[in-house]
Short mmCIF file of C-alpha atoms and ligand atoms in Angstrom, two decimals:
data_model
loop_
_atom_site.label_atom_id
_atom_site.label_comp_id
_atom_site.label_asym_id
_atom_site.label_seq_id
_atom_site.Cartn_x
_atom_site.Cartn_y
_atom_site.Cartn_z
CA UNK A 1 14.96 17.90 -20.24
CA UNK A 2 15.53 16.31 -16.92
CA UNK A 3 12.86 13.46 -15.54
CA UNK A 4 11.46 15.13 -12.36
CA UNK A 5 11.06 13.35 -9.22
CA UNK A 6 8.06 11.47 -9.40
CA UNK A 7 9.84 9.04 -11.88
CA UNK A 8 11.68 6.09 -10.57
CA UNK A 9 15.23 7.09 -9.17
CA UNK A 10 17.62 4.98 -12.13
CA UNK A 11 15.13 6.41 -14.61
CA UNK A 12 16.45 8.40 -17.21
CA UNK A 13 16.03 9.49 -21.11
CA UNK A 14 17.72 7.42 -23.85
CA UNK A 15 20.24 8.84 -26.43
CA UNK A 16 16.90 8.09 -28.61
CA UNK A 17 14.81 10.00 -26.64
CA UNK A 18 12.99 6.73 -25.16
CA UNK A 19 12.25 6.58 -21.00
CA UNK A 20 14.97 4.26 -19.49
CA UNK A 21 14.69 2.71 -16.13
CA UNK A 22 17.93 0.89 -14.58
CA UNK A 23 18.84 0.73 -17.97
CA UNK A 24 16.80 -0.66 -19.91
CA UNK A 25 14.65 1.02 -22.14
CA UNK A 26 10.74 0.66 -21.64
CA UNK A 27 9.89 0.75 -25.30
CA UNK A 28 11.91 -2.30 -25.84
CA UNK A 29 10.49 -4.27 -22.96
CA UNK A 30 7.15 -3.23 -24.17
CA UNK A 31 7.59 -4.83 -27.47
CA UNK A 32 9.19 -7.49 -25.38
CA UNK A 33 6.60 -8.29 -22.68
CA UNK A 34 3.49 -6.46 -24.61
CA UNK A 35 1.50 -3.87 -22.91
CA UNK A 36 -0.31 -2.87 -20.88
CA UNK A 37 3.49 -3.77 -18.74
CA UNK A 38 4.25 -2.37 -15.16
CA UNK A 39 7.48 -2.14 -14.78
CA UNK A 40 9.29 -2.02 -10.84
CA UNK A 41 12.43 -0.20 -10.45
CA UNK A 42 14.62 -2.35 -7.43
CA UNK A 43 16.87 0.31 -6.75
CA UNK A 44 13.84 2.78 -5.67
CA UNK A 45 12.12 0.11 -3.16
CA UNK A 46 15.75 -0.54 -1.71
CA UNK A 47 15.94 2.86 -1.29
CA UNK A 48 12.70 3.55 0.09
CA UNK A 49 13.24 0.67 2.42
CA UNK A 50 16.48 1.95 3.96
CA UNK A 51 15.30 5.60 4.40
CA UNK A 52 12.82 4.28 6.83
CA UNK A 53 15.23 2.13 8.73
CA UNK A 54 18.17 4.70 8.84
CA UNK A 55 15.27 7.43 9.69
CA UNK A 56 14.87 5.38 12.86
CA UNK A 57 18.16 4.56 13.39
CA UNK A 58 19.16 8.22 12.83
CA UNK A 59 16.58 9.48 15.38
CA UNK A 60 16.84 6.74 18.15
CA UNK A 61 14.34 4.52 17.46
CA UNK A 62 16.54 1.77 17.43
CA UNK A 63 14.33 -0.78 18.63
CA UNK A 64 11.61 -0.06 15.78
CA UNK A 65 10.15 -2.24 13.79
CA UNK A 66 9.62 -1.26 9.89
CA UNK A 67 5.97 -3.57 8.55
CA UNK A 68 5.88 -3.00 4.40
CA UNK A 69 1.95 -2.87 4.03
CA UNK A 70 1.14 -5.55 1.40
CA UNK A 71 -1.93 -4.25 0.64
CA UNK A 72 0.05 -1.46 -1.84
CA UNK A 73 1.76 -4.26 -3.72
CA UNK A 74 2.21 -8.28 -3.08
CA UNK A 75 3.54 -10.83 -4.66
CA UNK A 76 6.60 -13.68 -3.71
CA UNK A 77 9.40 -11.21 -5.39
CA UNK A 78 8.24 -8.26 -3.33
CA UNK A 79 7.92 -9.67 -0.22
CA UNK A 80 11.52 -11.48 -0.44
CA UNK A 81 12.74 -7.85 -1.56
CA UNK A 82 11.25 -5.77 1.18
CA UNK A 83 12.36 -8.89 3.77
CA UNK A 84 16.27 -8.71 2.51
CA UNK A 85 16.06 -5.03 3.69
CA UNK A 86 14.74 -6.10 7.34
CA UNK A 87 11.40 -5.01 7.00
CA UNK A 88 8.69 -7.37 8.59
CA UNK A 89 5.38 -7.31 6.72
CA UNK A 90 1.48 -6.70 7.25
CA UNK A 91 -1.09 -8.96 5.73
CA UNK A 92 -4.87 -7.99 5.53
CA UNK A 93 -6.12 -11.71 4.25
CA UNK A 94 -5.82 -15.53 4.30
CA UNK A 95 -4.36 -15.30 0.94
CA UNK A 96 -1.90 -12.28 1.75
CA UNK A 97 -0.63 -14.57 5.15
CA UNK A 98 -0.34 -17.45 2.91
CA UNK A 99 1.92 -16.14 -0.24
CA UNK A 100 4.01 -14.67 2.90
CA UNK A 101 4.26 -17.54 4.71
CA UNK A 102 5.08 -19.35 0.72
CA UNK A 103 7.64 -16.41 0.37
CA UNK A 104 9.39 -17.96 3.25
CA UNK A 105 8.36 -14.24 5.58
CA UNK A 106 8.80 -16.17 8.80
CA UNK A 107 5.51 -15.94 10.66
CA UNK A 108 6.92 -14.07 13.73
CA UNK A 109 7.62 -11.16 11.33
CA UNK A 110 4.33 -10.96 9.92
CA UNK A 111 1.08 -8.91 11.39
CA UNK A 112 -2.55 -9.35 10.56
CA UNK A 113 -5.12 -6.18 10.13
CA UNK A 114 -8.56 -6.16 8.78
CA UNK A 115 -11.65 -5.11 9.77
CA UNK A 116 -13.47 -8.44 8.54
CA UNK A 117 -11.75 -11.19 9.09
CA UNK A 118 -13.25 -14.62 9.04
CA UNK A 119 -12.66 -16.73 11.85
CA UNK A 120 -10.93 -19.23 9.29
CA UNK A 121 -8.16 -16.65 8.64
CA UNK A 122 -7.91 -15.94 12.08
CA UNK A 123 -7.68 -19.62 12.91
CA UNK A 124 -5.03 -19.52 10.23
CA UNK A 125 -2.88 -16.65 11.74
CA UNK A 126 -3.06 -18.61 15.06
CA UNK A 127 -2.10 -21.86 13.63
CA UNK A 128 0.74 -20.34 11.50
CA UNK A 129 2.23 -18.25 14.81
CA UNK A 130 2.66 -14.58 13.53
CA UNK A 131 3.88 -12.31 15.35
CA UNK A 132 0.55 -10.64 16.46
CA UNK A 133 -2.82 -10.29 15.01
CA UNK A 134 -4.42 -6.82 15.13
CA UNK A 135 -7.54 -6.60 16.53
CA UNK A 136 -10.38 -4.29 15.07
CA UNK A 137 -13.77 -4.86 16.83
CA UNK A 138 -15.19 -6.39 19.68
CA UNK A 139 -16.74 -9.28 17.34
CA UNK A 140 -13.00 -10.26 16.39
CA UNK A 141 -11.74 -9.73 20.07
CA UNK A 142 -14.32 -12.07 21.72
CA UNK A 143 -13.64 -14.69 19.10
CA UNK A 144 -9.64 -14.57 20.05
CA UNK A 145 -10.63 -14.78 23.42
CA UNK A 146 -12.67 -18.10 23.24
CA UNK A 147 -10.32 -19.67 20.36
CA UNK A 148 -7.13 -18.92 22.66
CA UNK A 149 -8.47 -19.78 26.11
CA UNK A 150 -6.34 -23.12 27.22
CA UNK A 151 -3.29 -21.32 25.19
CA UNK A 152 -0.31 -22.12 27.35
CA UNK A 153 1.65 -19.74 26.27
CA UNK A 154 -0.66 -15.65 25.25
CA UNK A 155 -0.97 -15.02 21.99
CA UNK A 156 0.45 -11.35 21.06
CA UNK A 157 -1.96 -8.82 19.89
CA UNK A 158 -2.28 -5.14 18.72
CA UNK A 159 -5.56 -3.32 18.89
CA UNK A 160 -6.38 -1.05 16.24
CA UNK A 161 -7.76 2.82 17.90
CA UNK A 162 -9.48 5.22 15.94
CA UNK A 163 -8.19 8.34 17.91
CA UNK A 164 -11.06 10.66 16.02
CA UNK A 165 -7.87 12.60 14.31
CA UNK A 166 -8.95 13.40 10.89
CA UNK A 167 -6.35 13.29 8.12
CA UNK A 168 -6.18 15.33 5.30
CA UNK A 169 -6.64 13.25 2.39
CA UNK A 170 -9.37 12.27 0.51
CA UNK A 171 -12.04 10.46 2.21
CA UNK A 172 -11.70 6.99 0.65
CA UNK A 173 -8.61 6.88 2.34
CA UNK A 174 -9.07 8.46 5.43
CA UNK A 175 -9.35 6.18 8.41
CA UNK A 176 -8.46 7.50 11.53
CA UNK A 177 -11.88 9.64 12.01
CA UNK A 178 -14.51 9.04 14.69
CA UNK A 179 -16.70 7.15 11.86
CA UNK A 180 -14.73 4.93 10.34
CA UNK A 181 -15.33 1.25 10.01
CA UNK A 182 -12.15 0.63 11.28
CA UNK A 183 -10.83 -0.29 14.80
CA UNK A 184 -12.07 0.80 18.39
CA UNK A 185 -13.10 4.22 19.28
CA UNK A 186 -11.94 5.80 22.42
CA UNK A 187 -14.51 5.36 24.49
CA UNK A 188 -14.65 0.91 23.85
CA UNK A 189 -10.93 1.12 25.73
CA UNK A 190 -12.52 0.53 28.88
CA UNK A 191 -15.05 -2.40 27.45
CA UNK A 192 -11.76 -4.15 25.82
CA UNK A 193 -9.83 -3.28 29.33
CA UNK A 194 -12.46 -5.27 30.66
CA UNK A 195 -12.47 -8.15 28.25
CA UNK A 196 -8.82 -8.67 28.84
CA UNK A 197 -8.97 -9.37 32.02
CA UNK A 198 -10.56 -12.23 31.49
CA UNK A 199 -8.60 -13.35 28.59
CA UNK A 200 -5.55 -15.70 29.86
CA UNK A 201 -4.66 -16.66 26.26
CA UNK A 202 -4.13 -13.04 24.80
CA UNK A 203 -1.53 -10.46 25.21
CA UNK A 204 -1.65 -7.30 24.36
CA UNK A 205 1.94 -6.29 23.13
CA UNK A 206 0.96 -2.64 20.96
CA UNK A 207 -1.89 0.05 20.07
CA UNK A 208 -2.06 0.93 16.99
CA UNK A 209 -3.82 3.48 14.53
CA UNK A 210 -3.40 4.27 10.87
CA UNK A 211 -5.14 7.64 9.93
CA UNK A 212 -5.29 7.37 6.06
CA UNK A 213 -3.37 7.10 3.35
CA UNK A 214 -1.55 9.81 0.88
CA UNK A 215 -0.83 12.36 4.14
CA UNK A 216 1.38 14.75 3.38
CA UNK A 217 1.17 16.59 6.92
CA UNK A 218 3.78 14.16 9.31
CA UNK A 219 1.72 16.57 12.35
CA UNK A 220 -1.18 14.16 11.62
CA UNK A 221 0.94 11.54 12.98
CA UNK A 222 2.46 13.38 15.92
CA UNK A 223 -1.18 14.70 17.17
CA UNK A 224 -2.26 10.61 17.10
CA UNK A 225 0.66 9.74 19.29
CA UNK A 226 0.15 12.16 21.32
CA UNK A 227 -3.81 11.09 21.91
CA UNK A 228 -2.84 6.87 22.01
CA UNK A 229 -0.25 7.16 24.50
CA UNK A 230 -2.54 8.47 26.52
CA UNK A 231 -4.61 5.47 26.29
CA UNK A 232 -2.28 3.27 26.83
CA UNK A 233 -1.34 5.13 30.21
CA UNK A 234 -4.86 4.66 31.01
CA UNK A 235 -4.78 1.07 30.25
CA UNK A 236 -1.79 0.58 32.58
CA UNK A 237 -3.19 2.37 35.56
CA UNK A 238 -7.10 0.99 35.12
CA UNK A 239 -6.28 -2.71 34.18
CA UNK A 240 -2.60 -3.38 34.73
CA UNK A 241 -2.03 -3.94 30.81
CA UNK A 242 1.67 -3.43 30.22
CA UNK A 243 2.05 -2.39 26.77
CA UNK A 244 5.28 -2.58 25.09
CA UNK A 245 4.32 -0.29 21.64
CA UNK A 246 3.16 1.94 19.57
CA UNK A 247 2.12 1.02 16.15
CA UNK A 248 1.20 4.50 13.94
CA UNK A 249 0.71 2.85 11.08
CA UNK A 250 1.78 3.69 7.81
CA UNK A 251 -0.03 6.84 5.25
CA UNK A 252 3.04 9.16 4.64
CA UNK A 253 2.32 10.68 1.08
CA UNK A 254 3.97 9.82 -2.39
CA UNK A 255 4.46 12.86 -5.11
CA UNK A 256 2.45 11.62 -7.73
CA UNK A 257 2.92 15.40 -10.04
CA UNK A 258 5.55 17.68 -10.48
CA UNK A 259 4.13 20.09 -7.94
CA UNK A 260 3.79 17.71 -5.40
CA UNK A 261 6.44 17.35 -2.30
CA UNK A 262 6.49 14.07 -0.69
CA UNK A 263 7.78 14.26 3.23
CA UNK A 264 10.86 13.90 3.94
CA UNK A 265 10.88 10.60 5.64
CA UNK A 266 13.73 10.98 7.82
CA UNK A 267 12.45 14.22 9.43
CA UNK A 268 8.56 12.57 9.79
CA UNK A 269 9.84 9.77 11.78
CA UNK A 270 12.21 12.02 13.87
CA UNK A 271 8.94 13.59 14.24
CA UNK A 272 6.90 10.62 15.01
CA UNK A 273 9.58 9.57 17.51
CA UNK A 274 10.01 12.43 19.57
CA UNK A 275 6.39 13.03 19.55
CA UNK A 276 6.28 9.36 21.29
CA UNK A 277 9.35 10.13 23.90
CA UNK A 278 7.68 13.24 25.28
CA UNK A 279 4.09 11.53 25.51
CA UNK A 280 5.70 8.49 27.70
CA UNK A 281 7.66 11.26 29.87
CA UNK A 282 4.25 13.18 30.19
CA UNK A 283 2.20 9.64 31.28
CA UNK A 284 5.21 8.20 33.47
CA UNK A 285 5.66 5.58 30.88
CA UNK A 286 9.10 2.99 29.70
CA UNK A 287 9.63 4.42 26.29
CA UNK A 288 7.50 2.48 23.80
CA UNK A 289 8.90 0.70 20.92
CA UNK A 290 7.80 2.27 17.91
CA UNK A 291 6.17 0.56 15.18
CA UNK A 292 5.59 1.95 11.50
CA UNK A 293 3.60 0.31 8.27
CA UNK A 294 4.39 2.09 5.19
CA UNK A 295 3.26 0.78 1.95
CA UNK A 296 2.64 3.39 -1.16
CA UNK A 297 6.09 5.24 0.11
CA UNK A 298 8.03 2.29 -0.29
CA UNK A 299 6.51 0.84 -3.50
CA UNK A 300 4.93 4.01 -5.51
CA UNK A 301 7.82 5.41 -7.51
CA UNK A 302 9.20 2.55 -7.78
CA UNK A 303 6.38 1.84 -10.28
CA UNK A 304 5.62 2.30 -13.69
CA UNK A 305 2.22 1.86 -15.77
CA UNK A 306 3.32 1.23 -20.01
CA UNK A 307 0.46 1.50 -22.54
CA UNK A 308 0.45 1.41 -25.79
CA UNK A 309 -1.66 3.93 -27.78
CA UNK A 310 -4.77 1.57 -30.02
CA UNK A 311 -6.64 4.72 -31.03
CA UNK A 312 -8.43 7.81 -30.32
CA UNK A 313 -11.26 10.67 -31.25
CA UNK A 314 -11.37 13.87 -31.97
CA UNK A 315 -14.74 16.11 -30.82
CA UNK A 316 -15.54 19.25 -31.46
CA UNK A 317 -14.66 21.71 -28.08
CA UNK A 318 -12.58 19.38 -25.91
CA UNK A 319 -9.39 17.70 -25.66
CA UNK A 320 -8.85 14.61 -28.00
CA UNK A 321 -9.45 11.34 -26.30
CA UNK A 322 -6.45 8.86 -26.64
CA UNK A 323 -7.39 5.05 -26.20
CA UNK A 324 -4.72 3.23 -24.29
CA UNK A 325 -4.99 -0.79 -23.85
CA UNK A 326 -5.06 -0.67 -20.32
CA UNK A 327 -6.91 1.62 -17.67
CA UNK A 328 -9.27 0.90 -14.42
CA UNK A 329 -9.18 -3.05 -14.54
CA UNK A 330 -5.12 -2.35 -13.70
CA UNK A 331 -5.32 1.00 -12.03
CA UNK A 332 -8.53 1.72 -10.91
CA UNK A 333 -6.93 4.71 -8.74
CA UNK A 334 -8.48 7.46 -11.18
CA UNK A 335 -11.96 6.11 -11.46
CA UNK A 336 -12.59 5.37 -7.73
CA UNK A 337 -10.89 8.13 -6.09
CA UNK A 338 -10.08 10.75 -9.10
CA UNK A 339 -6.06 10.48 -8.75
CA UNK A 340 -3.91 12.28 -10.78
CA UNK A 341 -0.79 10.98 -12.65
CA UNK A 342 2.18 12.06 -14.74
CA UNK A 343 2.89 10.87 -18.20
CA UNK A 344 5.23 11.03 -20.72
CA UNK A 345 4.92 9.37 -24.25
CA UNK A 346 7.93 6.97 -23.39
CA UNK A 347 8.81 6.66 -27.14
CA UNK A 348 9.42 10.48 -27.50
CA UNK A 349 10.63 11.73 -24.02
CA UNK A 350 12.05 14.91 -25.33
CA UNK A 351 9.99 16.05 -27.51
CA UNK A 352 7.43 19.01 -26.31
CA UNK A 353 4.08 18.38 -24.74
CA UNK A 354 1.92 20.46 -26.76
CA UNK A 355 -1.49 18.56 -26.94
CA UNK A 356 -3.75 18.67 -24.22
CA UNK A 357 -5.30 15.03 -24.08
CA UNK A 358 -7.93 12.67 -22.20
CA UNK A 359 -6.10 9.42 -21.84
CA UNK A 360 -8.65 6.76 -21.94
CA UNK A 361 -8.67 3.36 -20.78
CA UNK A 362 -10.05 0.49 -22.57
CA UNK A 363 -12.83 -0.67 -20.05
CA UNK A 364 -16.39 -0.48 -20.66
CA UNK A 365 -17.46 2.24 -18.31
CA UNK A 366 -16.78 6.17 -18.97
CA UNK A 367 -15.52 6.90 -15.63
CA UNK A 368 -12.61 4.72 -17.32
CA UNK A 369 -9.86 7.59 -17.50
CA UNK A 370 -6.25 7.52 -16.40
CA UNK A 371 -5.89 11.15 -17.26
CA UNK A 372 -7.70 14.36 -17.88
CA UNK A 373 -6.17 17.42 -19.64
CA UNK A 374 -3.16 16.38 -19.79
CA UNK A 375 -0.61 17.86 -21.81
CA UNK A 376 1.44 14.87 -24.07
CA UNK A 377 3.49 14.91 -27.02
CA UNK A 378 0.38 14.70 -29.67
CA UNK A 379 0.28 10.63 -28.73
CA UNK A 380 -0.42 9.00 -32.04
CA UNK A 381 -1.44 4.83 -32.46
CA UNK A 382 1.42 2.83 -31.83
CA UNK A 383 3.04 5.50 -29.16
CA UNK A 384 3.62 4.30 -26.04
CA UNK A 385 2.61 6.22 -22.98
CA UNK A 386 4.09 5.99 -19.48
CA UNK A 387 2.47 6.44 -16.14
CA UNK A 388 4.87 7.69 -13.36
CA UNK A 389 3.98 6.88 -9.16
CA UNK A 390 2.01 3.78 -10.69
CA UNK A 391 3.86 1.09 -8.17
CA UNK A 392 1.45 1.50 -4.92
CA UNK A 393 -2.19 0.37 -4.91
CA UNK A 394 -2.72 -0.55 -8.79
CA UNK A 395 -1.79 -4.52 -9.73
CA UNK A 396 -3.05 -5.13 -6.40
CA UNK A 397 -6.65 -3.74 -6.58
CA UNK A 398 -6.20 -5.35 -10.00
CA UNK A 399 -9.47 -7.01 -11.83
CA UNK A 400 -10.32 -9.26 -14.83
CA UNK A 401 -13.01 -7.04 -15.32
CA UNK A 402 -13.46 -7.22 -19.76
CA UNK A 403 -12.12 -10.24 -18.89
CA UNK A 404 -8.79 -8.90 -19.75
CA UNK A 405 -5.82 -10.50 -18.67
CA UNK A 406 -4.39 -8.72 -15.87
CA UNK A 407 -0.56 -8.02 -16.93
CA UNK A 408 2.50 -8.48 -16.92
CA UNK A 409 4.71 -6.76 -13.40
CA UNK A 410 8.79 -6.64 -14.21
CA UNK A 411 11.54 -5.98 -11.69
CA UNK A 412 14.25 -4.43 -12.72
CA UNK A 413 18.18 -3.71 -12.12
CA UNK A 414 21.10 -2.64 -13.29
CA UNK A 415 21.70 -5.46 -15.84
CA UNK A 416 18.66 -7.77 -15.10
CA UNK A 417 15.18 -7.55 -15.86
CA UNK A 418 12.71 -10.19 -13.74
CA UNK A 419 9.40 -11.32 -14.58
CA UNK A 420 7.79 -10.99 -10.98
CA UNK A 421 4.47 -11.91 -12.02
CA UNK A 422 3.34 -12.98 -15.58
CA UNK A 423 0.78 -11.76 -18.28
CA UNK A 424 -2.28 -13.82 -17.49
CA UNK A 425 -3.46 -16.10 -20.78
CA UNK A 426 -7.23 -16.36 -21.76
CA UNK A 427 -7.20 -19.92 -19.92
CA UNK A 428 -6.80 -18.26 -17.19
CA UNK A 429 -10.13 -16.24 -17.27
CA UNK A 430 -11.69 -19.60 -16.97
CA UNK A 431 -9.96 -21.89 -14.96
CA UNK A 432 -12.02 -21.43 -12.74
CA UNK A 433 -15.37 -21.88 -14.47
CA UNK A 434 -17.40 -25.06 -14.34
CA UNK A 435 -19.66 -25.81 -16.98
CA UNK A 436 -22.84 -25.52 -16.97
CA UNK A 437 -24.91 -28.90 -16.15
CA UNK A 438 -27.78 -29.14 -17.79
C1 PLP B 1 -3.50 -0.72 8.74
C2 PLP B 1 -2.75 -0.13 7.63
N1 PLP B 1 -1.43 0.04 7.77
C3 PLP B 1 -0.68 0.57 6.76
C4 PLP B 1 -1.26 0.94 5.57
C5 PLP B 1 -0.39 1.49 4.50
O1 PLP B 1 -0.67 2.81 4.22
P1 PLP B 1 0.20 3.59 3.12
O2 PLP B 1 0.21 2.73 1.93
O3 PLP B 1 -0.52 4.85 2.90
O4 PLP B 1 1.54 3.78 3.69
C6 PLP B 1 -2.64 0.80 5.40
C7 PLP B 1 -3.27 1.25 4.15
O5 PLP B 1 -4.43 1.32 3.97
C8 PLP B 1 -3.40 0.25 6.45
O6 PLP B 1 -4.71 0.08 6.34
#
């Protein structure tokens, strides 16, 4: 039996019937590195990585500029992996520019977002000179303005548009729409026109939107294009603003089951791209460079979860639950937004899934449940089960809730296996405790 696509591309099943990945076979490194054990395949993020730069390089977009969105996954490994395949990189924090800036990203490659930023980060992304700081709301915009005012040189910024395009996707991670808490609708253009004017130290280089996460229709993307250009025509005839580009963001969906199709990423970008040629034609604009952000397509597959099996129940009427040692303090994907995964038991690939199960995870509330009615092969204590699509949005939403340690995240290749971020001990949970004073 063939692994199916949402597993990562070098993975593969054992002469022993275990799950492999790059060669090495996951039941060994979880007796090596102890569960619960996320394990990164290299070869899939290189992958991913390239099929967005050839994509633009195949459709003409040769001047685009490929962010990886941190936010899915960051640590000093990743970021030095996505950088060696000439992608620049968005922060959303202090702490996200900082490891960056450690990982030796240099500064001009890296972009800030965030609806609440402090003025301390945003001091922080001035002082470190990124390449541009995107702007979300007219509290953030007036502060540039004052903190940048005897700049000799502008400071490059984006602004962040809400173009009221609804994606279809669920509506934690939607964020295009008229009401989201993200960016500047429409109708403020003319307000930040305004502002600009009177802002020598700011330059406004890009508009940008991101309309959700996990879309599977690439028209989503086209229909925003269509709607920003337009704005930024208007902000070139009403204010003068020369803008140089586009920034759509990131969102394209990851197949997380075997019935789902991700989009094919060269054709969405050809998309993307020709949806942005004809909008400058139609507004009498320079073509726009074109800027994209993806994060969960370029570190999802790549990705898997590795439990072990520490028990179970059996009630009358439903499927058997099956405690795993891991769950929403590591993934917390099912419990906030319902997401569904696939799983194998990695220790027994082949054989047949006949047990419909609730995998539950160890944390003390009962929305804890990486997956309902799933069919596994009858996991018993000891088994080890694996969680495919598990790369994106998972160790870094990751909590110490239990006060668990959060665990250990491999990288693998062909013939080496990386710790890219350790197991956490119990000293950990408290370093940062003081003692009570009494
Ligand atoms: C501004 C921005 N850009 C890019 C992304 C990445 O989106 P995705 O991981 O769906 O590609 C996000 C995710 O929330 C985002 O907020």
């Amino acid at each position: 039996m063939p692994l199916s696509h949402v597993w990562p591309m070098s993975a593969g099943i054992g002469t022993n019937g275990h799950l492999f990945v790059s060669g090495f076979d996951v039941v060994s490194l979880a007796a090596e590195y102890d569960t619960p054990l996320y394990i990164y395949d290299e070869p899939t993020i290189r992958t991913m990585c390239k099929a967005y730069k050839d994509a633009c390089t195949a459709c003409g977009a040769t001047d685009a500029i490929v962010h990886y969105a941190g936010k899915a996954l960051l640590n000093t490994a990743i970021a030095q992996l996505v950088h060696s395949e000439g992608l620049a990189l968005d922060v959303v924090s202090g702490g996200e520019l900082a490891l960056a800036l450690h990982a030796g990203i240099p500064a001009a490659q890296i972009h800030m977002h965030g609806n609440g930023k402090t003025s301390r980060e945003l001091d922080e992304a001035l002082a470190a000179g990124i390449g541009a700081i995107v702007v979300d709301n007219f509290d953030e915009l007036k502060l540039l303005i004052h903190r940048t005012n005897l700049r000799k040189v502008p400071f490059p910024i984006q602004i962040r548009v809400t173009p009221d395009i609804a994606a279809d996707t669920h509506q934690h991670i939607q964020t295009g729409h008229y009401a989201s808490k993200f960016g500047f609708p429409l109708e403020a253009l003319n307000q930040v026109g305004e502002l600009l004017r009177t802002a020598p130290g700011l330059r406004l280089t890009a508009v940008h939107a991101h309309l959700g996460s996990q879309i599977f229709d690439p028209a989503t993307h086209t229909a925003a294009v269509a709607v920003l250009v337009d704005q930024i025509a208007y902000l070139r005839n009403q204010y003068g603003i020369s803008i140089e580009a586009l920034n759509i963001g990131g969102g394209l969906a990851v197949a997380y089951t075997d019935v789902q199709k991700a989009p094919n990423i060269t054709s969405a970008v050809g998309d993307i791209w020709r949806a942005l040629t004809v909008a400058c034609t139609r507004n009498g604009l320079a073509p726009l460079r074109l800027e994209l952000e993806p994060g969960r397509s370029i570190v999802a597959r790549a990705g898997i979860a590795v439990y072990r099996v520490v028990g179970g129940k059996t009630i009358a009427d439903m499927p058997r639950w099956v405690h795993v040692d891991g769950g929403m303090a590591d993934n917390i994907r099912p419990a906030l937004y319902g997401a569904k995964y696939t799983a194998v038991v990695a220790n027994r690939v082949n054989a047949a899934a006949e047990e419909v199960v609730n995998v539950a995870g160890r944390y003390c509330e009962s929305g804890d449940v990486l997956l309902h009615d799933t069919a596994l092969a009858k996991p018993q204590v000891g088994d080890i089960i694996a969680l495919a699509v598990s790369g994106a949005y998972t160790l870094s939403m990751a909590s110490n809730y239990n006060m668990v340690p959060r665990p250990t995240a491999l990288l693998v290749r062909p013939g080496t296996v990386q710790v890219m971020r350790q197991r956490e001990t119990y000293a950990d949970l408290w370093r940062h405790d003081g003692a009570y004073q009494g």
